[in-house]
Amino acid sequence: MSTKVASFTLPFGRVIQYGITEPSSASSSIAEGSTIILSNSLCSTFASWDHVVPVLASKGFRVLRYNQPGHGGSGVAEDLSSTTFDSLADDVRQLLAHLGISKLFAWIGVSMGAATSIVFAARYPGIVARLIPCDTISCSPANAGTADVFAPRVASAREAGNMDAIVEGSLGRWFGGAWMGDHPAETARMRQLMRETSIAGFETCCAALSSKSFDLRPLLEDAGKGVERALLLVGEKDANLPETMEELRQGIERGAKNSNPSASVELKVIKGAGHVCYVDGFDQFCKVITEYLAE
């Protein structure tokens, strides 16, 4: 397989960094030439998927990844408060047009990458064939009626002048001390990737997550209607997200049944995994994904 990393300037001037991995000629041909997007969480770069990409490429898939605003080589908008999930979905649409990709075999998104995938499927029906959102909240704290967890973290990073405390806190929440102690090399790899998040990038993505406009719940049926199939995944240890993801599953399934009354959407739990389930639940994650993509 071969990977090309490049940047594209979006119509409004922001630069988005992306990587495309082409399958090797020796790979099996389940879906030769078919493109899968991998879209990751806040406070990480697309290199977090580095272990997953060869698994998909070996099955004949082309893999497209991109960095969130202010993460890795992606830039931020001049107005940090302007980032929304609508704008993030539109950015991906522009990137696909630039690359000449009119159809996606699948979109696998985790956390804010999953939220973007659902918004995209609702806004742009018929592009994503298989929707695979993992480990996302359903709406902003303002819409959930809960305390804003994002503003204090942004303020903390601004006050410190660096992302160190945010990175360490996120590592602990995502993976837990026991897993980190048992996997020091992978923990160190993730820590290094997470440090490629700028304070501005963290702030602008938190603006999307805390925006009053962020609410997936009214979009679920349209997302279900806009794709051919869907599967949801969640880490077993990801706080209350197993319950949240079940609610999302039900909404997406309602939409899917509008066009196919016999349609069903599953939610699969990645045992022992947390928020970034393709890292600490790698083996089961890859097994579930590859089996589903081969169906």
PDB file of C-alpha atoms in Angstrom:
ATOM      1  CA  MET A   1       0.000   0.000   0.000  1.00  0.00           C
ATOM      2  CA  SER A   2       1.059   3.610  -0.470  1.00  0.00           C
ATOM      3  CA  THR A   3      -0.033   6.762   1.353  1.00  0.00           C
ATOM      4  CA  LYS A   4      -0.023  10.303  -0.001  1.00  0.00           C
ATOM      5  CA  VAL A   5      -0.391  13.215   2.434  1.00  0.00           C
ATOM      6  CA  ALA A   6      -1.436  16.558   0.960  1.00  0.00           C
ATOM      7  CA  SER A   7      -3.386  19.729   1.702  1.00  0.00           C
ATOM      8  CA  PHE A   8      -6.345  21.397   0.018  1.00  0.00           C
ATOM      9  CA  THR A   9      -7.454  24.997   0.429  1.00  0.00           C
ATOM     10  CA  LEU A  10     -11.191  25.137   1.012  1.00  0.00           C
ATOM     11  CA  PRO A  11     -13.306  27.843  -0.690  1.00  0.00           C
ATOM     12  CA  PHE A  12     -13.312  30.017   2.433  1.00  0.00           C
ATOM     13  CA  GLY A  13      -9.536  29.851   2.752  1.00  0.00           C
ATOM     14  CA  ARG A  14      -9.012  27.233   5.454  1.00  0.00           C
ATOM     15  CA  VAL A  15      -6.486  24.507   4.669  1.00  0.00           C
ATOM     16  CA  ILE A  16      -7.470  20.896   5.286  1.00  0.00           C
ATOM     17  CA  GLN A  17      -4.751  18.258   5.479  1.00  0.00           C
ATOM     18  CA  TYR A  18      -5.637  14.790   4.261  1.00  0.00           C
ATOM     19  CA  GLY A  19      -4.076  11.442   3.526  1.00  0.00           C
ATOM     20  CA  ILE A  20      -5.057   8.860   0.911  1.00  0.00           C
ATOM     21  CA  THR A  21      -3.855   5.280   1.138  1.00  0.00           C
ATOM     22  CA  GLU A  22      -4.139   3.138  -1.968  1.00  0.00           C
ATOM     23  CA  PRO A  23      -4.354  -0.642  -1.569  1.00  0.00           C
ATOM     24  CA  SER A  24      -1.452  -2.701  -2.832  1.00  0.00           C
ATOM     25  CA  SER A  25      -1.884  -4.626  -6.054  1.00  0.00           C
ATOM     26  CA  ALA A  26      -1.524  -7.821  -4.043  1.00  0.00           C
ATOM     27  CA  SER A  27      -4.470  -7.028  -1.771  1.00  0.00           C
ATOM     28  CA  SER A  28      -7.695  -8.972  -2.001  1.00  0.00           C
ATOM     29  CA  SER A  29     -10.429  -7.434  -4.116  1.00  0.00           C
ATOM     30  CA  ILE A  30     -13.528  -7.283  -1.913  1.00  0.00           C
ATOM     31  CA  ALA A  31     -14.093  -3.736  -3.091  1.00  0.00           C
ATOM     32  CA  GLU A  32     -11.236  -2.679  -5.326  1.00  0.00           C
ATOM     33  CA  GLY A  33     -11.250   1.072  -5.793  1.00  0.00           C
ATOM     34  CA  SER A  34     -13.880   1.690  -3.137  1.00  0.00           C
ATOM     35  CA  THR A  35     -13.137   4.541  -0.743  1.00  0.00           C
ATOM     36  CA  ILE A  36     -13.613   4.543   3.015  1.00  0.00           C
ATOM     37  CA  ILE A  37     -13.302   7.688   5.136  1.00  0.00           C
ATOM     38  CA  LEU A  38     -11.819   7.392   8.610  1.00  0.00           C
ATOM     39  CA  SER A  39     -12.706  10.453  10.681  1.00  0.00           C
ATOM     40  CA  ASN A  40     -11.250  10.854  14.154  1.00  0.00           C
ATOM     41  CA  SER A  41     -11.919  12.605  17.418  1.00  0.00           C
ATOM     42  CA  LEU A  42     -11.059  15.941  18.917  1.00  0.00           C
ATOM     43  CA  CYS A  43      -7.453  16.245  20.127  1.00  0.00           C
ATOM     44  CA  SER A  44      -5.931  13.664  17.793  1.00  0.00           C
ATOM     45  CA  THR A  45      -4.633  13.457  14.233  1.00  0.00           C
ATOM     46  CA  PHE A  46      -5.477  11.045  11.452  1.00  0.00           C
ATOM     47  CA  ALA A  47      -2.280   9.133  12.249  1.00  0.00           C
ATOM     48  CA  SER A  48      -4.228   7.658  15.167  1.00  0.00           C
ATOM     49  CA  TRP A  49      -5.718   5.315  12.531  1.00  0.00           C
ATOM     50  CA  ASP A  50      -2.299   4.072  11.373  1.00  0.00           C
ATOM     51  CA  HIS A  51      -2.875   0.532  12.666  1.00  0.00           C
ATOM     52  CA  VAL A  52      -6.363   0.308  11.117  1.00  0.00           C
ATOM     53  CA  VAL A  53      -5.414   1.512   7.632  1.00  0.00           C
ATOM     54  CA  PRO A  54      -3.359  -1.574   6.617  1.00  0.00           C
ATOM     55  CA  VAL A  55      -6.235  -3.817   7.679  1.00  0.00           C
ATOM     56  CA  LEU A  56      -8.619  -2.008   5.326  1.00  0.00           C
ATOM     57  CA  ALA A  57      -6.060  -1.661   2.526  1.00  0.00           C
ATOM     58  CA  SER A  58      -5.424  -5.412   2.654  1.00  0.00           C
ATOM     59  CA  LYS A  59      -9.106  -5.883   1.796  1.00  0.00           C
ATOM     60  CA  GLY A  60      -8.798  -3.746  -1.323  1.00  0.00           C
ATOM     61  CA  PHE A  61     -10.122  -0.465   0.053  1.00  0.00           C
ATOM     62  CA  ARG A  62      -8.746   2.984  -0.597  1.00  0.00           C
ATOM     63  CA  VAL A  63      -8.651   4.899   2.708  1.00  0.00           C
ATOM     64  CA  LEU A  64      -9.140   8.658   3.025  1.00  0.00           C
ATOM     65  CA  ARG A  65      -8.326  10.439   6.284  1.00  0.00           C
ATOM     66  CA  TYR A  66      -8.318  14.120   7.148  1.00  0.00           C
ATOM     67  CA  ASN A  67      -7.322  16.256  10.102  1.00  0.00           C
ATOM     68  CA  GLN A  68      -9.810  18.305  12.069  1.00  0.00           C
ATOM     69  CA  PRO A  69      -9.300  22.116  12.129  1.00  0.00           C
ATOM     70  CA  GLY A  70      -6.112  23.049  13.958  1.00  0.00           C
ATOM     71  CA  HIS A  71      -5.007  19.426  14.224  1.00  0.00           C
ATOM     72  CA  GLY A  72      -1.815  18.314  12.492  1.00  0.00           C
ATOM     73  CA  GLY A  73      -1.442  20.273   9.260  1.00  0.00           C
ATOM     74  CA  SER A  74      -5.044  21.520   9.047  1.00  0.00           C
ATOM     75  CA  GLY A  75      -5.664  25.221   9.572  1.00  0.00           C
ATOM     76  CA  VAL A  76      -8.427  26.997  11.458  1.00  0.00           C
ATOM     77  CA  ALA A  77     -10.997  29.547  10.349  1.00  0.00           C
ATOM     78  CA  GLU A  78     -10.244  33.174  11.160  1.00  0.00           C
ATOM     79  CA  ASP A  79     -13.280  33.218  13.453  1.00  0.00           C
ATOM     80  CA  LEU A  80     -12.762  30.309  15.857  1.00  0.00           C
ATOM     81  CA  SER A  81     -16.405  30.441  16.936  1.00  0.00           C
ATOM     82  CA  SER A  82     -17.611  29.805  13.379  1.00  0.00           C
ATOM     83  CA  THR A  83     -16.887  26.062  13.276  1.00  0.00           C
ATOM     84  CA  THR A  84     -20.037  23.921  13.351  1.00  0.00           C
ATOM     85  CA  PHE A  85     -20.808  20.367  12.351  1.00  0.00           C
ATOM     86  CA  ASP A  86     -22.569  21.737   9.290  1.00  0.00           C
ATOM     87  CA  SER A  87     -19.369  23.526   8.265  1.00  0.00           C
ATOM     88  CA  LEU A  88     -17.267  20.436   9.002  1.00  0.00           C
ATOM     89  CA  ALA A  89     -19.567  18.274   6.851  1.00  0.00           C
ATOM     90  CA  ASP A  90     -19.414  20.863   4.080  1.00  0.00           C
ATOM     91  CA  ASP A  91     -15.603  20.854   4.287  1.00  0.00           C
ATOM     92  CA  VAL A  92     -15.559  17.108   3.652  1.00  0.00           C
ATOM     93  CA  ARG A  93     -17.961  17.543   0.736  1.00  0.00           C
ATOM     94  CA  GLN A  94     -15.564  20.073  -0.790  1.00  0.00           C
ATOM     95  CA  LEU A  95     -12.624  17.722  -0.231  1.00  0.00           C
ATOM     96  CA  LEU A  96     -14.432  14.847  -1.935  1.00  0.00           C
ATOM     97  CA  ALA A  97     -15.278  17.073  -4.900  1.00  0.00           C
ATOM     98  CA  HIS A  98     -11.635  18.151  -5.126  1.00  0.00           C
ATOM     99  CA  LEU A  99     -10.548  14.504  -5.168  1.00  0.00           C
ATOM    100  CA  GLY A 100     -13.227  13.478  -7.669  1.00  0.00           C
ATOM    101  CA  ILE A 101     -14.884  11.068  -5.227  1.00  0.00           C
ATOM    102  CA  SER A 102     -18.639  10.909  -5.782  1.00  0.00           C
ATOM    103  CA  LYS A 103     -19.421   7.841  -3.664  1.00  0.00           C
ATOM    104  CA  LEU A 104     -18.063   6.448  -0.400  1.00  0.00           C
ATOM    105  CA  PHE A 105     -18.219   2.750   0.361  1.00  0.00           C
ATOM    106  CA  ALA A 106     -18.219   3.651   4.055  1.00  0.00           C
ATOM    107  CA  TRP A 107     -17.620   6.453   6.542  1.00  0.00           C
ATOM    108  CA  ILE A 108     -16.197   5.260   9.851  1.00  0.00           C
ATOM    109  CA  GLY A 109     -16.184   8.120  12.331  1.00  0.00           C
ATOM    110  CA  VAL A 110     -15.327   8.266  16.018  1.00  0.00           C
ATOM    111  CA  SER A 111     -16.454  10.980  18.450  1.00  0.00           C
ATOM    112  CA  MET A 112     -16.671  14.289  16.571  1.00  0.00           C
ATOM    113  CA  GLY A 113     -15.804  12.351  13.418  1.00  0.00           C
ATOM    114  CA  ALA A 114     -18.934  10.271  14.001  1.00  0.00           C
ATOM    115  CA  ALA A 115     -21.064  13.363  14.574  1.00  0.00           C
ATOM    116  CA  THR A 116     -19.760  14.806  11.302  1.00  0.00           C
ATOM    117  CA  SER A 117     -20.631  11.582   9.476  1.00  0.00           C
ATOM    118  CA  ILE A 118     -24.248  11.703  10.654  1.00  0.00           C
ATOM    119  CA  VAL A 119     -24.628  15.366   9.705  1.00  0.00           C
ATOM    120  CA  PHE A 120     -23.030  14.629   6.315  1.00  0.00           C
ATOM    121  CA  ALA A 121     -25.345  11.683   5.608  1.00  0.00           C
ATOM    122  CA  ALA A 122     -28.381  13.836   6.398  1.00  0.00           C
ATOM    123  CA  ARG A 123     -27.153  16.813   4.328  1.00  0.00           C
ATOM    124  CA  TYR A 124     -25.802  14.835   1.373  1.00  0.00           C
ATOM    125  CA  PRO A 125     -27.930  11.703   0.858  1.00  0.00           C
ATOM    126  CA  GLY A 126     -26.727   9.038  -1.527  1.00  0.00           C
ATOM    127  CA  ILE A 127     -22.981   9.610  -1.117  1.00  0.00           C
ATOM    128  CA  VAL A 128     -22.226   7.364   1.868  1.00  0.00           C
ATOM    129  CA  ALA A 129     -23.218   3.744   1.300  1.00  0.00           C
ATOM    130  CA  ARG A 130     -22.408   2.419   4.780  1.00  0.00           C
ATOM    131  CA  LEU A 131     -22.516   4.718   7.790  1.00  0.00           C
ATOM    132  CA  ILE A 132     -20.486   3.567  10.816  1.00  0.00           C
ATOM    133  CA  PRO A 133     -20.574   6.133  13.639  1.00  0.00           C
ATOM    134  CA  CYS A 134     -18.792   5.278  16.889  1.00  0.00           C
ATOM    135  CA  ASP A 135     -18.723   6.826  20.370  1.00  0.00           C
ATOM    136  CA  THR A 136     -20.367  10.208  19.887  1.00  0.00           C
ATOM    137  CA  ILE A 137     -22.530  12.398  22.068  1.00  0.00           C
ATOM    138  CA  SER A 138     -25.895  13.237  20.526  1.00  0.00           C
ATOM    139  CA  CYS A 139     -25.855  16.998  21.072  1.00  0.00           C
ATOM    140  CA  SER A 140     -24.107  19.910  22.754  1.00  0.00           C
ATOM    141  CA  PRO A 141     -24.335  20.372  26.526  1.00  0.00           C
ATOM    142  CA  ALA A 142     -26.612  23.369  25.892  1.00  0.00           C
ATOM    143  CA  ASN A 143     -29.099  21.153  24.068  1.00  0.00           C
ATOM    144  CA  ALA A 144     -28.735  18.355  26.607  1.00  0.00           C
ATOM    145  CA  GLY A 145     -29.367  20.711  29.519  1.00  0.00           C
ATOM    146  CA  THR A 146     -26.045  19.826  31.159  1.00  0.00           C
ATOM    147  CA  ALA A 147     -23.001  21.820  32.238  1.00  0.00           C
ATOM    148  CA  ASP A 148     -20.625  22.939  29.494  1.00  0.00           C
ATOM    149  CA  VAL A 149     -17.525  20.751  29.840  1.00  0.00           C
ATOM    150  CA  PHE A 150     -15.771  22.340  26.876  1.00  0.00           C
ATOM    151  CA  ALA A 151     -15.437  26.004  27.858  1.00  0.00           C
ATOM    152  CA  PRO A 152     -13.468  25.276  31.070  1.00  0.00           C
ATOM    153  CA  ARG A 153     -11.041  23.057  29.143  1.00  0.00           C
ATOM    154  CA  VAL A 154     -10.474  25.747  26.516  1.00  0.00           C
ATOM    155  CA  ALA A 155      -9.943  28.337  29.253  1.00  0.00           C
ATOM    156  CA  SER A 156      -7.471  26.021  30.985  1.00  0.00           C
ATOM    157  CA  ALA A 157      -5.454  25.523  27.798  1.00  0.00           C
ATOM    158  CA  ARG A 158      -5.456  29.251  27.085  1.00  0.00           C
ATOM    159  CA  GLU A 159      -4.293  30.037  30.614  1.00  0.00           C
ATOM    160  CA  ALA A 160      -1.522  27.426  30.507  1.00  0.00           C
ATOM    161  CA  GLY A 161      -0.451  28.415  27.018  1.00  0.00           C
ATOM    162  CA  ASN A 162      -0.169  24.769  25.995  1.00  0.00           C
ATOM    163  CA  MET A 163      -2.201  21.585  25.563  1.00  0.00           C
ATOM    164  CA  ASP A 164      -0.245  19.401  28.002  1.00  0.00           C
ATOM    165  CA  ALA A 165      -2.910  19.118  30.709  1.00  0.00           C
ATOM    166  CA  ILE A 166      -5.672  18.635  28.134  1.00  0.00           C
ATOM    167  CA  VAL A 167      -3.725  15.827  26.475  1.00  0.00           C
ATOM    168  CA  GLU A 168      -3.019  14.038  29.750  1.00  0.00           C
ATOM    169  CA  GLY A 169      -6.608  14.428  30.932  1.00  0.00           C
ATOM    170  CA  SER A 170      -7.951  13.122  27.631  1.00  0.00           C
ATOM    171  CA  LEU A 171      -5.610  10.121  27.684  1.00  0.00           C
ATOM    172  CA  GLY A 172      -6.859   9.194  31.135  1.00  0.00           C
ATOM    173  CA  ARG A 173     -10.522   9.568  30.186  1.00  0.00           C
ATOM    174  CA  TRP A 174     -10.144   7.685  26.918  1.00  0.00           C
ATOM    175  CA  PHE A 175      -8.026   4.742  28.021  1.00  0.00           C
ATOM    176  CA  GLY A 176      -7.706   4.609  31.808  1.00  0.00           C
ATOM    177  CA  GLY A 177      -4.564   4.124  33.843  1.00  0.00           C
ATOM    178  CA  ALA A 178      -4.583   0.326  33.747  1.00  0.00           C
ATOM    179  CA  TRP A 179      -4.637   0.123  29.942  1.00  0.00           C
ATOM    180  CA  MET A 180      -2.029   2.870  29.637  1.00  0.00           C
ATOM    181  CA  GLY A 181       0.243   1.026  32.068  1.00  0.00           C
ATOM    182  CA  ASP A 182      -0.098  -2.192  30.082  1.00  0.00           C
ATOM    183  CA  HIS A 183       0.448  -0.456  26.721  1.00  0.00           C
ATOM    184  CA  PRO A 184       3.202   2.145  27.226  1.00  0.00           C
ATOM    185  CA  ALA A 185       4.286   2.280  23.576  1.00  0.00           C
ATOM    186  CA  GLU A 186       0.789   2.872  22.224  1.00  0.00           C
ATOM    187  CA  THR A 187       0.121   5.394  24.985  1.00  0.00           C
ATOM    188  CA  ALA A 188       3.290   7.273  24.023  1.00  0.00           C
ATOM    189  CA  ARG A 189       2.301   7.182  20.346  1.00  0.00           C
ATOM    190  CA  MET A 190      -1.134   8.612  21.070  1.00  0.00           C
ATOM    191  CA  ARG A 191       0.294  11.257  23.405  1.00  0.00           C
ATOM    192  CA  GLN A 192       2.622  12.461  20.655  1.00  0.00           C
ATOM    193  CA  LEU A 193      -0.216  12.627  18.101  1.00  0.00           C
ATOM    194  CA  MET A 194      -2.473  14.472  20.511  1.00  0.00           C
ATOM    195  CA  ARG A 195       0.195  17.110  21.061  1.00  0.00           C
ATOM    196  CA  GLU A 196      -0.211  18.057  17.402  1.00  0.00           C
ATOM    197  CA  THR A 197      -3.457  19.807  18.360  1.00  0.00           C
ATOM    198  CA  SER A 198      -3.084  23.578  18.579  1.00  0.00           C
ATOM    199  CA  ILE A 199      -4.909  25.584  21.226  1.00  0.00           C
ATOM    200  CA  ALA A 200      -6.807  27.347  18.432  1.00  0.00           C
ATOM    201  CA  GLY A 201      -7.739  23.983  16.918  1.00  0.00           C
ATOM    202  CA  PHE A 202      -8.974  22.718  20.255  1.00  0.00           C
ATOM    203  CA  GLU A 203     -10.994  25.889  20.803  1.00  0.00           C
ATOM    204  CA  THR A 204     -12.624  25.926  17.374  1.00  0.00           C
ATOM    205  CA  CYS A 205     -13.608  22.239  17.559  1.00  0.00           C
ATOM    206  CA  CYS A 206     -14.960  22.767  21.072  1.00  0.00           C
ATOM    207  CA  ALA A 207     -17.023  25.610  19.600  1.00  0.00           C
ATOM    208  CA  ALA A 208     -18.679  23.079  17.286  1.00  0.00           C
ATOM    209  CA  LEU A 209     -19.251  20.614  20.115  1.00  0.00           C
ATOM    210  CA  SER A 210     -20.765  23.269  22.394  1.00  0.00           C
ATOM    211  CA  SER A 211     -22.793  25.073  19.719  1.00  0.00           C
ATOM    212  CA  LYS A 212     -26.552  25.383  20.062  1.00  0.00           C
ATOM    213  CA  SER A 213     -26.672  24.147  16.460  1.00  0.00           C
ATOM    214  CA  PHE A 214     -25.158  20.780  17.430  1.00  0.00           C
ATOM    215  CA  ASP A 215     -28.010  18.314  17.825  1.00  0.00           C
ATOM    216  CA  LEU A 216     -27.951  15.020  15.963  1.00  0.00           C
ATOM    217  CA  ARG A 217     -31.346  13.858  17.193  1.00  0.00           C
ATOM    218  CA  PRO A 218     -33.493  15.682  14.582  1.00  0.00           C
ATOM    219  CA  LEU A 219     -31.144  14.455  11.824  1.00  0.00           C
ATOM    220  CA  LEU A 220     -31.127  10.746  12.577  1.00  0.00           C
ATOM    221  CA  GLU A 221     -34.002   9.683  10.348  1.00  0.00           C
ATOM    222  CA  ASP A 222     -32.660  11.697   7.418  1.00  0.00           C
ATOM    223  CA  ALA A 223     -29.240  10.118   7.965  1.00  0.00           C
ATOM    224  CA  GLY A 224     -30.827   6.663   7.954  1.00  0.00           C
ATOM    225  CA  LYS A 225     -32.670   7.468   4.733  1.00  0.00           C
ATOM    226  CA  GLY A 226     -29.526   8.935   3.165  1.00  0.00           C
ATOM    227  CA  VAL A 227     -27.403   5.774   3.346  1.00  0.00           C
ATOM    228  CA  GLU A 228     -27.792   2.181   2.226  1.00  0.00           C
ATOM    229  CA  ARG A 229     -26.832   0.580   5.534  1.00  0.00           C
ATOM    230  CA  ALA A 230     -25.607   1.560   8.987  1.00  0.00           C
ATOM    231  CA  LEU A 231     -23.801   0.019  11.937  1.00  0.00           C
ATOM    232  CA  LEU A 232     -23.004   1.746  15.227  1.00  0.00           C
ATOM    233  CA  LEU A 233     -20.107   0.901  17.544  1.00  0.00           C
ATOM    234  CA  VAL A 234     -19.316   2.010  21.086  1.00  0.00           C
ATOM    235  CA  GLY A 235     -16.617   1.288  23.638  1.00  0.00           C
ATOM    236  CA  GLU A 236     -17.942  -0.673  26.603  1.00  0.00           C
ATOM    237  CA  LYS A 237     -16.218   1.666  29.069  1.00  0.00           C
ATOM    238  CA  ASP A 238     -17.111   4.953  27.355  1.00  0.00           C
ATOM    239  CA  ALA A 239     -19.103   6.483  30.233  1.00  0.00           C
ATOM    240  CA  ASN A 240     -22.817   6.700  29.317  1.00  0.00           C
ATOM    241  CA  LEU A 241     -22.267   6.559  25.557  1.00  0.00           C
ATOM    242  CA  PRO A 242     -23.525   2.967  25.188  1.00  0.00           C
ATOM    243  CA  GLU A 243     -26.962   4.321  26.142  1.00  0.00           C
ATOM    244  CA  THR A 244     -26.591   7.390  23.922  1.00  0.00           C
ATOM    245  CA  MET A 245     -25.493   5.300  20.950  1.00  0.00           C
ATOM    246  CA  GLU A 246     -28.524   3.049  21.386  1.00  0.00           C
ATOM    247  CA  GLU A 247     -30.749   6.124  21.077  1.00  0.00           C
ATOM    248  CA  LEU A 248     -28.887   7.126  17.918  1.00  0.00           C
ATOM    249  CA  ARG A 249     -29.243   3.589  16.558  1.00  0.00           C
ATOM    250  CA  GLN A 250     -33.000   3.697  17.019  1.00  0.00           C
ATOM    251  CA  GLY A 251     -33.318   7.019  15.182  1.00  0.00           C
ATOM    252  CA  ILE A 252     -31.145   5.937  12.263  1.00  0.00           C
ATOM    253  CA  GLU A 253     -33.070   2.660  12.014  1.00  0.00           C
ATOM    254  CA  ARG A 254     -36.377   4.544  11.827  1.00  0.00           C
ATOM    255  CA  GLY A 255     -35.044   6.428   8.826  1.00  0.00           C
ATOM    256  CA  ALA A 256     -33.727   3.269   7.188  1.00  0.00           C
ATOM    257  CA  LYS A 257     -37.131   1.598   7.542  1.00  0.00           C
ATOM    258  CA  ASN A 258     -38.782   4.406   5.567  1.00  0.00           C
ATOM    259  CA  SER A 259     -37.277   3.042   2.372  1.00  0.00           C
ATOM    260  CA  ASN A 260     -36.901  -0.577   3.469  1.00  0.00           C
ATOM    261  CA  PRO A 261     -39.370  -1.778   6.123  1.00  0.00           C
ATOM    262  CA  SER A 262     -37.204  -4.821   6.864  1.00  0.00           C
ATOM    263  CA  ALA A 263     -34.051  -2.759   7.445  1.00  0.00           C
ATOM    264  CA  SER A 264     -32.275  -3.110  10.764  1.00  0.00           C
ATOM    265  CA  VAL A 265     -29.382  -1.189  12.293  1.00  0.00           C
ATOM    266  CA  GLU A 266     -27.172  -2.851  14.884  1.00  0.00           C
ATOM    267  CA  LEU A 267     -25.170  -1.414  17.773  1.00  0.00           C
ATOM    268  CA  LYS A 268     -22.076  -3.433  18.658  1.00  0.00           C
ATOM    269  CA  VAL A 269     -20.164  -2.936  21.897  1.00  0.00           C
ATOM    270  CA  ILE A 270     -16.366  -3.122  21.785  1.00  0.00           C
ATOM    271  CA  LYS A 271     -15.493  -4.991  24.973  1.00  0.00           C
ATOM    272  CA  GLY A 272     -13.096  -3.307  27.374  1.00  0.00           C
ATOM    273  CA  ALA A 273     -12.664  -0.274  25.124  1.00  0.00           C
ATOM    274  CA  GLY A 274     -13.188   3.384  25.916  1.00  0.00           C
ATOM    275  CA  HIS A 275     -13.867   6.479  23.840  1.00  0.00           C
ATOM    276  CA  VAL A 276     -11.390   5.815  21.018  1.00  0.00           C
ATOM    277  CA  CYS A 277     -12.359   2.199  20.552  1.00  0.00           C
ATOM    278  CA  TYR A 278     -10.169   1.533  17.509  1.00  0.00           C
ATOM    279  CA  VAL A 279      -7.101   1.992  19.724  1.00  0.00           C
ATOM    280  CA  ASP A 280      -7.761   0.092  22.964  1.00  0.00           C
ATOM    281  CA  GLY A 281     -10.271  -2.263  21.319  1.00  0.00           C
ATOM    282  CA  PHE A 282      -8.257  -2.689  18.128  1.00  0.00           C
ATOM    283  CA  ASP A 283      -8.675  -6.433  17.543  1.00  0.00           C
ATOM    284  CA  GLN A 284     -12.441  -6.583  18.058  1.00  0.00           C
ATOM    285  CA  PHE A 285     -12.943  -3.264  16.261  1.00  0.00           C
ATOM    286  CA  CYS A 286     -11.145  -4.532  13.157  1.00  0.00           C
ATOM    287  CA  LYS A 287     -12.959  -7.874  13.248  1.00  0.00           C
ATOM    288  CA  VAL A 288     -16.383  -6.222  13.477  1.00  0.00           C
ATOM    289  CA  ILE A 289     -15.589  -3.670  10.778  1.00  0.00           C
ATOM    290  CA  THR A 290     -14.065  -6.059   8.239  1.00  0.00           C
ATOM    291  CA  GLU A 291     -16.879  -8.579   8.641  1.00  0.00           C
ATOM    292  CA  TYR A 292     -19.473  -5.846   8.180  1.00  0.00           C
ATOM    293  CA  LEU A 293     -17.741  -4.377   5.124  1.00  0.00           C
ATOM    294  CA  ALA A 294     -17.595  -7.834   3.530  1.00  0.00           C
ATOM    295  CA  GLU A 295     -21.344  -8.445   3.867  1.00  0.00           C
TER     296      GLU A 295
END
